[in-house]
Short mmCIF file of C-alpha atoms in Angstrom, two decimals:
data_model
loop_
_atom_site.label_atom_id
_atom_site.label_comp_id
_atom_site.label_asym_id
_atom_site.label_seq_id
_atom_site.Cartn_x
_atom_site.Cartn_y
_atom_site.Cartn_z
CA MET A 1 -11.72 45.47 -28.76
CA SER A 2 -13.55 46.38 -25.59
CA LEU A 3 -14.91 43.89 -23.07
CA ASN A 4 -14.93 43.16 -19.33
CA PHE A 5 -14.92 40.02 -17.29
CA LEU A 6 -14.96 38.85 -13.55
CA HIS A 7 -12.36 37.02 -11.99
CA CYS A 8 -13.02 34.96 -8.80
CA ALA A 9 -11.74 31.87 -7.07
CA ASP A 10 -12.04 29.63 -3.94
CA LEU A 11 -16.03 29.98 -3.52
CA HIS A 12 -15.83 26.65 -1.55
CA LEU A 13 -19.63 26.12 -1.97
CA GLY A 14 -21.14 23.34 0.37
CA ARG A 15 -18.88 24.42 3.23
CA SER A 16 -20.96 24.00 6.50
CA GLN A 17 -18.37 25.47 8.98
CA PHE A 18 -19.43 24.52 12.51
CA ASN A 19 -21.96 22.30 11.11
CA SER A 20 -24.15 25.45 10.54
CA GLU A 21 -26.75 25.72 7.88
CA GLU A 22 -26.22 29.53 8.06
CA ARG A 23 -22.59 29.12 7.04
CA PHE A 24 -23.58 26.84 4.18
CA GLU A 25 -25.84 29.68 3.10
CA ASP A 26 -23.03 32.33 3.50
CA PHE A 27 -20.94 30.68 0.94
CA GLY A 28 -23.87 30.51 -1.51
CA ARG A 29 -24.67 34.13 -0.89
CA ALA A 30 -21.04 35.16 -1.57
CA PHE A 31 -21.20 33.46 -5.06
CA GLY A 32 -24.81 35.01 -5.53
CA GLN A 33 -23.20 38.57 -4.99
CA ILE A 34 -20.77 37.77 -7.80
CA VAL A 35 -23.60 36.69 -10.16
CA GLU A 36 -25.74 39.65 -9.29
CA TYR A 37 -22.68 41.96 -10.03
CA ALA A 38 -22.07 40.23 -13.31
CA LEU A 39 -25.74 40.87 -14.30
CA GLU A 40 -25.83 44.39 -13.38
CA ASN A 41 -22.56 45.16 -15.21
CA GLU A 42 -23.21 43.28 -18.35
CA ILE A 43 -20.10 41.20 -17.82
CA ASP A 44 -18.89 39.31 -20.97
CA PHE A 45 -17.63 36.28 -19.10
CA LEU A 46 -16.77 35.02 -15.68
CA LEU A 47 -13.59 33.28 -14.59
CA ILE A 48 -13.63 30.68 -11.61
CA CYS A 49 -10.06 29.79 -10.83
CA GLY A 50 -10.52 26.57 -8.85
CA ASP A 51 -12.30 25.37 -5.82
CA LEU A 52 -15.77 26.17 -6.73
CA PHE A 53 -16.57 23.37 -4.30
CA ASP A 54 -15.42 22.73 -0.63
CA ARG A 55 -14.99 19.08 -1.28
CA ARG A 56 -15.01 16.49 -4.07
CA ASN A 57 -18.11 14.51 -2.82
CA ILE A 58 -20.62 17.36 -2.69
CA ASN A 59 -24.25 16.66 -1.54
CA ALA A 60 -27.50 17.39 -3.43
CA GLN A 61 -28.07 20.68 -1.62
CA THR A 62 -24.60 21.98 -2.75
CA LEU A 63 -25.29 20.92 -6.40
CA ILE A 64 -28.71 22.75 -6.29
CA GLN A 65 -27.02 25.84 -5.04
CA ALA A 66 -24.33 25.71 -7.66
CA THR A 67 -26.67 25.05 -10.59
CA TYR A 68 -29.09 27.83 -9.60
CA HIS A 69 -26.45 30.63 -9.82
CA MET A 70 -24.94 28.89 -13.02
CA LYS A 71 -28.22 28.95 -14.83
CA ARG A 72 -28.74 32.48 -14.08
CA LEU A 73 -25.68 33.40 -15.86
CA LYS A 74 -26.41 31.07 -18.72
CA ASP A 75 -29.90 32.63 -19.21
CA ASN A 76 -28.15 35.89 -19.55
CA SER A 77 -25.56 34.60 -21.98
CA ILE A 78 -22.65 35.06 -19.66
CA PRO A 79 -20.31 32.08 -20.09
CA VAL A 80 -18.53 30.71 -17.27
CA ILE A 81 -14.93 29.51 -17.75
CA ALA A 82 -13.70 27.39 -14.86
CA ILE A 83 -10.66 25.23 -13.82
CA GLU A 84 -10.58 22.58 -11.19
CA GLY A 85 -8.97 23.28 -7.78
CA ASN A 86 -7.57 20.63 -5.47
CA HIS A 87 -10.96 20.59 -3.64
CA ASP A 88 -12.93 19.90 -6.98
CA ARG A 89 -10.92 16.99 -8.57
CA ALA A 90 -12.66 13.60 -8.80
CA PHE A 91 -11.54 10.84 -6.55
CA ARG A 92 -9.44 8.36 -8.59
CA ARG A 93 -12.18 5.77 -8.30
CA ASP A 94 -14.82 8.16 -9.67
CA ARG A 95 -12.72 9.58 -12.51
CA VAL A 96 -15.48 12.20 -13.30
CA SER A 97 -15.64 15.29 -11.07
CA TRP A 98 -18.80 17.34 -10.27
CA MET A 99 -17.23 20.19 -12.37
CA ARG A 100 -17.18 17.84 -15.39
CA TYR A 101 -20.94 17.32 -14.52
CA LEU A 102 -21.52 20.99 -14.87
CA ALA A 103 -19.74 21.19 -18.08
CA GLU A 104 -21.86 18.31 -19.55
CA GLU A 105 -24.84 20.34 -18.61
CA ASN A 106 -23.51 23.34 -20.45
CA LEU A 107 -23.26 25.46 -17.41
CA ILE A 108 -19.49 26.02 -17.53
CA ILE A 109 -16.59 25.58 -19.88
CA LEU A 110 -14.04 23.39 -17.87
CA LEU A 111 -10.46 24.01 -19.10
CA LYS A 112 -8.35 21.00 -18.22
CA PRO A 113 -4.71 20.35 -19.27
CA GLN A 114 -4.08 17.87 -21.95
CA TYR A 115 -0.88 15.89 -22.19
CA ASN A 116 1.09 14.19 -25.08
CA GLU A 117 3.84 11.89 -23.99
CA GLY A 118 3.85 13.46 -20.56
CA ARG A 119 4.10 17.05 -21.73
CA LEU A 120 1.53 19.76 -21.75
CA ASP A 121 -0.48 19.98 -25.04
CA LEU A 122 -2.81 22.96 -25.65
CA LYS A 123 -6.07 21.54 -27.08
CA PRO A 124 -8.89 23.88 -28.12
CA TRP A 125 -12.23 23.49 -26.37
CA GLU A 126 -14.55 20.99 -28.28
CA GLU A 127 -18.12 21.56 -27.51
CA ASN A 128 -19.17 17.96 -28.37
CA SER A 129 -16.76 16.24 -26.02
CA LYS A 130 -16.65 18.92 -23.47
CA THR A 131 -12.74 18.75 -23.39
CA GLY A 132 -9.91 21.22 -23.96
CA SER A 133 -7.43 23.47 -22.35
CA ALA A 134 -7.84 26.59 -24.36
CA VAL A 135 -10.79 28.59 -25.57
CA GLU A 136 -11.23 32.04 -27.30
CA ILE A 137 -14.09 34.39 -26.27
CA ASN A 138 -14.59 37.72 -27.88
CA GLY A 139 -11.13 37.79 -29.07
CA VAL A 140 -9.45 36.88 -25.55
CA ARG A 141 -7.42 33.74 -25.54
CA ILE A 142 -7.91 31.74 -22.44
CA TYR A 143 -5.74 28.84 -21.28
CA GLY A 144 -6.57 26.72 -18.26
CA LEU A 145 -3.99 24.57 -16.34
CA GLY A 146 -6.13 23.75 -13.28
CA TYR A 147 -4.19 22.52 -10.20
CA PRO A 148 -0.92 20.76 -11.22
CA GLY A 149 0.28 20.38 -7.64
CA ALA A 150 3.91 19.39 -7.45
CA MET A 151 4.20 19.86 -11.16
CA THR A 152 3.21 23.40 -11.34
CA GLY A 153 6.63 24.91 -12.09
CA ARG A 154 7.38 22.45 -14.88
CA ARG A 155 3.92 22.93 -16.51
CA LEU A 156 4.49 26.69 -16.49
CA MET A 157 7.83 26.31 -18.14
CA GLU A 158 6.09 24.05 -20.78
CA LEU A 159 3.36 26.42 -21.40
CA ALA A 160 5.76 29.22 -22.02
CA GLN A 161 7.43 27.11 -24.71
CA ILE A 162 4.25 26.18 -26.61
CA LEU A 163 2.20 29.32 -26.28
CA PRO A 164 1.47 30.87 -29.61
CA ASP A 165 2.59 34.51 -30.29
CA LYS A 166 0.01 36.86 -29.09
CA ARG A 167 -0.21 38.83 -32.27
CA GLY A 168 -2.08 41.62 -30.45
CA GLN A 169 -4.58 39.38 -28.76
CA PHE A 170 -5.35 39.64 -25.08
CA THR A 171 -3.98 36.40 -23.55
CA LEU A 172 -5.06 34.94 -20.16
CA VAL A 173 -3.94 31.90 -18.19
CA MET A 174 -6.08 30.39 -15.37
CA LEU A 175 -4.07 28.56 -12.67
CA HIS A 176 -4.91 27.10 -9.17
CA ALA A 177 -1.52 27.72 -7.45
CA GLY A 178 0.23 30.32 -5.05
CA ILE A 179 3.36 32.09 -5.05
CA ARG A 180 5.83 30.76 -2.60
CA ARG A 181 6.61 34.09 -0.86
CA MET A 182 2.84 34.29 -0.17
CA MET A 183 2.44 30.72 0.89
CA GLY A 184 5.73 29.51 2.50
CA SER A 185 6.55 25.81 2.05
CA GLU A 186 3.32 24.53 0.77
CA ILE A 187 3.56 21.97 -2.15
CA GLY A 188 2.95 23.47 -5.53
CA ALA A 189 4.03 26.90 -4.51
CA LEU A 190 5.64 28.75 -7.27
CA GLU A 191 9.04 30.58 -7.33
CA GLU A 192 8.59 34.02 -9.11
CA GLU A 193 11.14 33.19 -11.58
CA GLU A 194 9.18 30.21 -12.80
CA ILE A 195 6.27 32.60 -13.56
CA GLU A 196 8.69 35.05 -15.27
CA ALA A 197 8.86 32.72 -18.13
CA LEU A 198 5.32 33.81 -19.02
CA ARG A 199 6.06 37.57 -18.95
CA GLY A 200 5.38 39.09 -22.31
CA LYS A 201 3.39 36.11 -23.43
CA VAL A 202 0.67 36.48 -20.95
CA ASP A 203 -1.28 39.56 -20.31
CA TYR A 204 -3.11 38.40 -17.20
CA LEU A 205 -2.43 35.41 -14.98
CA ALA A 206 -5.50 34.61 -13.13
CA LEU A 207 -4.86 32.72 -10.01
CA GLY A 208 -6.70 30.94 -7.23
CA HIS A 209 -5.77 28.84 -4.14
CA LEU A 210 -4.61 31.29 -1.68
CA HIS A 211 -7.52 32.78 0.24
CA ARG A 212 -6.19 36.44 0.54
CA ARG A 213 -5.95 38.95 -2.29
CA TYR A 214 -2.56 39.71 -3.75
CA GLU A 215 -1.25 41.27 -6.95
CA ILE A 216 2.22 41.15 -8.42
CA ALA A 217 3.88 43.17 -11.15
CA ASP A 218 0.47 44.44 -12.60
CA TRP A 219 -0.15 41.23 -14.44
CA ILE A 220 -0.62 38.46 -11.81
CA PHE A 221 -3.83 38.58 -9.77
CA ASN A 222 -5.29 36.46 -7.01
CA PRO A 223 -8.60 37.58 -5.54
CA GLY A 224 -8.81 35.23 -2.61
CA ALA A 225 -11.83 33.65 -1.29
CA PRO A 226 -14.98 35.85 -1.10
CA GLU A 227 -16.00 34.46 2.24
CA CYS A 228 -13.86 33.37 5.16
CA VAL A 229 -13.25 29.75 4.67
CA ASP A 230 -11.45 29.68 8.13
CA VAL A 231 -11.95 32.16 10.91
CA ASP A 232 -8.46 33.26 10.79
CA GLU A 233 -9.02 34.92 7.28
CA ALA A 234 -11.05 37.56 8.90
CA THR A 235 -8.30 40.17 8.53
CA TYR A 236 -7.99 39.36 4.82
CA GLU A 237 -9.48 41.44 2.10
CA LYS A 238 -12.38 39.57 0.50
CA GLY A 239 -13.83 39.82 -2.84
CA PHE A 240 -13.26 39.39 -6.70
CA TYR A 241 -11.80 41.38 -9.79
CA HIS A 242 -13.74 43.28 -12.35
CA VAL A 243 -11.27 43.61 -15.29
CA LYS A 244 -11.88 45.99 -18.22
CA VAL A 245 -9.93 45.43 -21.37
CA ASP A 246 -9.59 47.82 -24.37
CA GLU A 247 -6.98 48.50 -26.96
CA SER A 248 -4.83 50.49 -24.60
CA GLY A 249 -4.53 47.55 -22.09
CA PHE A 250 -6.66 46.56 -19.03
CA GLN A 251 -7.66 47.78 -15.60
CA ALA A 252 -8.40 45.15 -12.69
CA ASP A 253 -10.73 46.67 -10.10
CA PHE A 254 -11.09 44.78 -6.89
CA ILE A 255 -14.68 44.49 -5.76
CA PRO A 256 -15.10 43.83 -2.02
CA SER A 257 -17.60 41.04 -1.18
CA ARG A 258 -20.25 40.95 1.51
CA ARG A 259 -19.29 38.34 4.05
CA ARG A 260 -20.16 37.04 7.57
CA ASP A 261 -18.82 39.35 10.33
CA VAL A 262 -16.01 37.93 12.46
CA TYR A 263 -14.87 39.21 15.67
CA LEU A 264 -11.30 38.10 16.64
CA ASP A 265 -9.88 39.03 19.99
CA GLU A 266 -6.65 37.98 21.98
CA ILE A 267 -6.79 38.73 25.66
CA ASP A 268 -3.68 38.50 27.97
CA VAL A 269 -4.78 37.27 31.38
CA THR A 270 -1.22 37.53 32.99
CA GLY A 271 -1.64 38.20 36.68
CA ALA A 272 -5.31 36.89 37.08
CA PRO A 273 -5.35 35.31 40.49
CA ASP A 274 -7.90 32.59 39.97
CA PRO A 275 -10.18 31.16 37.22
CA ASP A 276 -13.23 33.20 38.27
CA SER A 277 -11.24 36.52 38.21
CA THR A 278 -9.84 35.40 34.68
CA ILE A 279 -13.33 35.12 33.46
CA GLU A 280 -14.29 38.55 34.73
CA MET A 281 -11.05 40.00 33.19
CA ILE A 282 -11.86 38.38 29.69
CA LEU A 283 -15.49 39.60 29.71
CA SER A 284 -14.53 43.16 30.68
CA ASN A 285 -11.92 43.28 27.94
CA ILE A 286 -14.22 42.49 25.01
CA ASP A 287 -14.78 45.32 22.70
CA TRP A 288 -18.51 45.35 23.07
CA SER A 289 -18.98 48.46 20.98
CA ARG A 290 -17.24 46.79 17.87
CA LEU A 291 -19.05 43.45 18.77
CA SER A 292 -22.45 45.12 18.97
CA SER A 293 -22.07 46.63 15.46
CA MET A 294 -21.99 43.12 13.95
CA ASP A 295 -24.70 40.97 12.66
CA ARG A 296 -24.63 37.49 14.20
CA PRO A 297 -20.84 37.26 14.10
CA ILE A 298 -18.61 34.50 14.41
CA VAL A 299 -16.58 35.19 17.62
CA ARG A 300 -13.18 33.55 18.40
CA VAL A 301 -11.43 34.78 21.83
CA THR A 302 -7.86 33.50 22.44
CA ILE A 303 -6.57 33.54 25.91
CA VAL A 304 -2.85 34.12 26.28
CA GLY A 305 -0.56 34.98 29.31
CA GLU A 306 0.78 33.22 32.30
CA VAL A 307 -1.29 32.54 35.56
CA LYS A 308 -0.11 30.85 38.68
CA PHE A 309 -3.03 28.28 38.65
CA ASN A 310 -3.81 25.40 36.31
CA ALA A 311 -4.90 27.28 33.09
CA MET A 312 -7.21 24.35 32.32
CA ASP A 313 -9.46 25.35 35.18
CA ILE A 314 -10.59 28.47 33.24
CA ASP A 315 -14.28 27.67 32.13
CA SER A 316 -14.48 28.34 28.48
CA GLU A 317 -18.17 27.47 28.45
CA GLU A 318 -18.82 30.10 30.96
CA ILE A 319 -16.91 32.60 28.82
CA LYS A 320 -18.98 31.68 25.85
CA ALA A 321 -22.25 32.00 27.68
CA GLY A 322 -21.22 35.47 29.00
CA ILE A 323 -20.59 36.59 25.36
CA MET A 324 -23.96 35.04 24.14
CA ARG A 325 -25.87 36.73 26.92
CA ASN A 326 -24.76 40.18 25.62
CA LYS A 327 -24.66 39.51 21.91
CA ASP A 328 -26.53 37.19 19.51
CA CYS A 329 -23.70 35.35 17.77
CA LEU A 330 -23.61 32.61 15.32
CA VAL A 331 -20.96 30.68 17.09
CA VAL A 332 -18.40 31.58 19.93
CA GLU A 333 -15.06 29.85 20.10
CA VAL A 334 -12.74 30.16 23.10
CA ILE A 335 -9.18 29.09 22.54
CA ASN A 336 -7.23 28.69 25.81
CA ASN A 337 -3.59 29.30 25.24
CA ALA A 338 -2.68 30.55 28.70
CA ASN A 339 0.49 28.89 29.99
CA LEU A 340 1.02 27.32 26.56
CA ILE A 341 4.81 27.94 26.64
CA SER A 342 6.24 28.76 29.91
CA GLY A 343 9.23 28.30 32.37
CA PRO A 344 12.02 25.84 31.54
CA SER A 345 10.10 24.23 28.57
CA GLN A 346 10.41 27.33 26.52
CA VAL A 347 13.26 26.96 24.01
CA PRO A 348 15.75 30.09 24.21
CA GLY A 349 16.01 31.99 21.11
CA LEU A 350 13.07 30.45 19.34
CA SER A 351 9.98 32.66 18.80
CA SER A 352 7.43 30.47 17.12
CA ARG A 353 6.08 26.97 17.12
CA GLU A 354 7.46 26.21 13.67
CA GLU A 355 10.99 27.26 14.74
CA VAL A 356 10.74 24.90 17.66
CA GLU A 357 9.69 22.17 15.26
CA ARG A 358 12.50 22.87 12.94
CA GLN A 359 15.12 22.73 15.81
CA VAL A 360 13.81 19.45 17.04
CA LEU A 361 13.58 17.87 13.61
CA ARG A 362 17.11 19.01 12.80
CA GLY A 363 18.44 17.51 15.94
CA LEU A 364 16.86 14.10 15.19
CA ILE A 365 18.11 14.06 11.67
CA GLU A 366 21.62 15.05 12.52
CA GLU A 367 21.76 12.36 15.18
CA SER A 368 20.59 9.78 12.55
CA GLY A 369 23.66 10.27 10.29
CA TYR A 370 21.99 12.28 7.58
CA ALA A 371 23.45 15.69 8.80
CA GLU A 372 24.33 16.81 5.25
CA TRP A 373 20.66 16.43 4.38
CA ALA A 374 19.25 18.14 7.38
CA ASP A 375 18.05 21.29 5.64
CA GLU A 376 16.13 19.41 2.90
CA LEU A 377 14.59 16.77 5.17
CA VAL A 378 13.52 19.33 7.63
CA GLU A 379 11.61 21.25 4.82
CA ALA A 380 10.44 18.07 3.51
CA ALA A 381 8.82 16.98 6.79
CA LEU A 382 7.19 20.36 7.16
CA ASP A 383 5.89 20.30 3.62
CA LEU A 384 4.47 16.80 4.02
CA ARG A 385 2.51 17.98 7.15
CA SER A 386 1.33 21.04 5.21
CA MET A 387 0.19 18.88 2.43
CA THR A 388 -1.75 16.62 4.65
CA GLN A 389 -3.38 19.49 6.60
CA SER A 390 -4.44 21.21 3.43
CA ARG A 391 -5.88 17.83 2.15
CA SER A 392 -3.65 17.65 -0.91
CA ASP A 393 -4.26 14.96 -3.38
CA PRO A 394 -2.62 11.72 -2.36
CA SER A 395 -1.00 11.49 -5.74
CA ASP A 396 0.77 14.78 -5.16
CA ILE A 397 2.03 13.66 -2.00
CA ALA A 398 3.13 10.38 -3.38
CA ASP A 399 4.96 12.26 -6.21
CA TYR A 400 6.61 14.66 -3.75
CA ILE A 401 8.04 11.68 -1.75
CA LYS A 402 9.19 9.87 -4.87
CA LYS A 403 11.21 12.83 -6.12
CA LEU A 404 12.71 13.40 -2.75
CA SER A 405 13.80 9.85 -2.46
CA ALA A 406 15.18 9.84 -5.98
CA ARG A 407 17.55 12.82 -5.06
CA ILE A 408 18.73 11.23 -1.93
CA HIS A 409 19.28 7.91 -3.82
CA ARG A 410 21.35 9.58 -6.52
CA ALA A 411 23.48 11.37 -3.76
CA PHE A 412 24.37 8.09 -2.16
CA ARG A 413 25.25 6.19 -5.05
#
């Protein structure tokens, strides 16, 4: 057996960051590069491990963009196997997602988990009904779990129990989830021991969800998003995997993507005597050589440090204008964090905002009489904030709260 495939994720088509048409096109171009690479390298199939779209209710322009690239792959006999991410799933009232529409148009094979009496059930892909959670292509077995959310760990354990013996066949699992040590306290993050249940039964675990690249133990791969979904991702590697499989095993090569240039800078203005001098200090500390090498970049300048005057008097618009006069930028952001934490308001011994939040939450919980639950309730509060900020599915949030409530109820019986 000899074949090769591409593994990408988190394309976020339709994202119009800063309400910019150019940013909308950036995400389309990132997908277009992957398609071009697939055509040039005679790829056998393409994996999309969730979040093809940036949101569930896409507009016509986004659908046109997606179908254009999908049709190019179909016309060249390159099947696309996809799973839904948390951004792709249908609203409860709609029941049918735009991913399902692409499957109905024969543009993708959409693998979705099936359940029997609440447990995972591996059903083969049926072309007529466009349903199933498993498919075989060129001798490769592919299983899709989608985005199980808070149930991810349980679903992986169930999968490990029901996966058929490999019998020498290359076996691949697609999952939209992240590893906890890479993601912190986010809901649905996996403990590495939960994944270990699949070791020996799965050759390649194809992940999506986290926007930066990582690899674990030579069989777990997350390519990250090919374009910066948020500006803070500018320091991440961006791209996709080209995986070559033969009788001796496989090789996964990371292919960097072409993406919008981003200039990030943090400038300490401590000691500046007045707002006008501060602006001069900031503009003189911009790395103009690096900035001039970029093509219509996104620029974010963060102001830090302590000044003796009201930091809010620093004119961010004047800083933006000064940068734009010297360089054609797509957008310039100025974040004023000067004097953010200073003097007696700083909490001794705490080095980050999250640590301050943990301390405050712990104090409130301990005062309420639930001291023995302080650790779990603090983590729960931070988890719930993370879930809402990442626009997790409401059913996942409700399920998380229900499980937490059940544990506390059992403890106080």
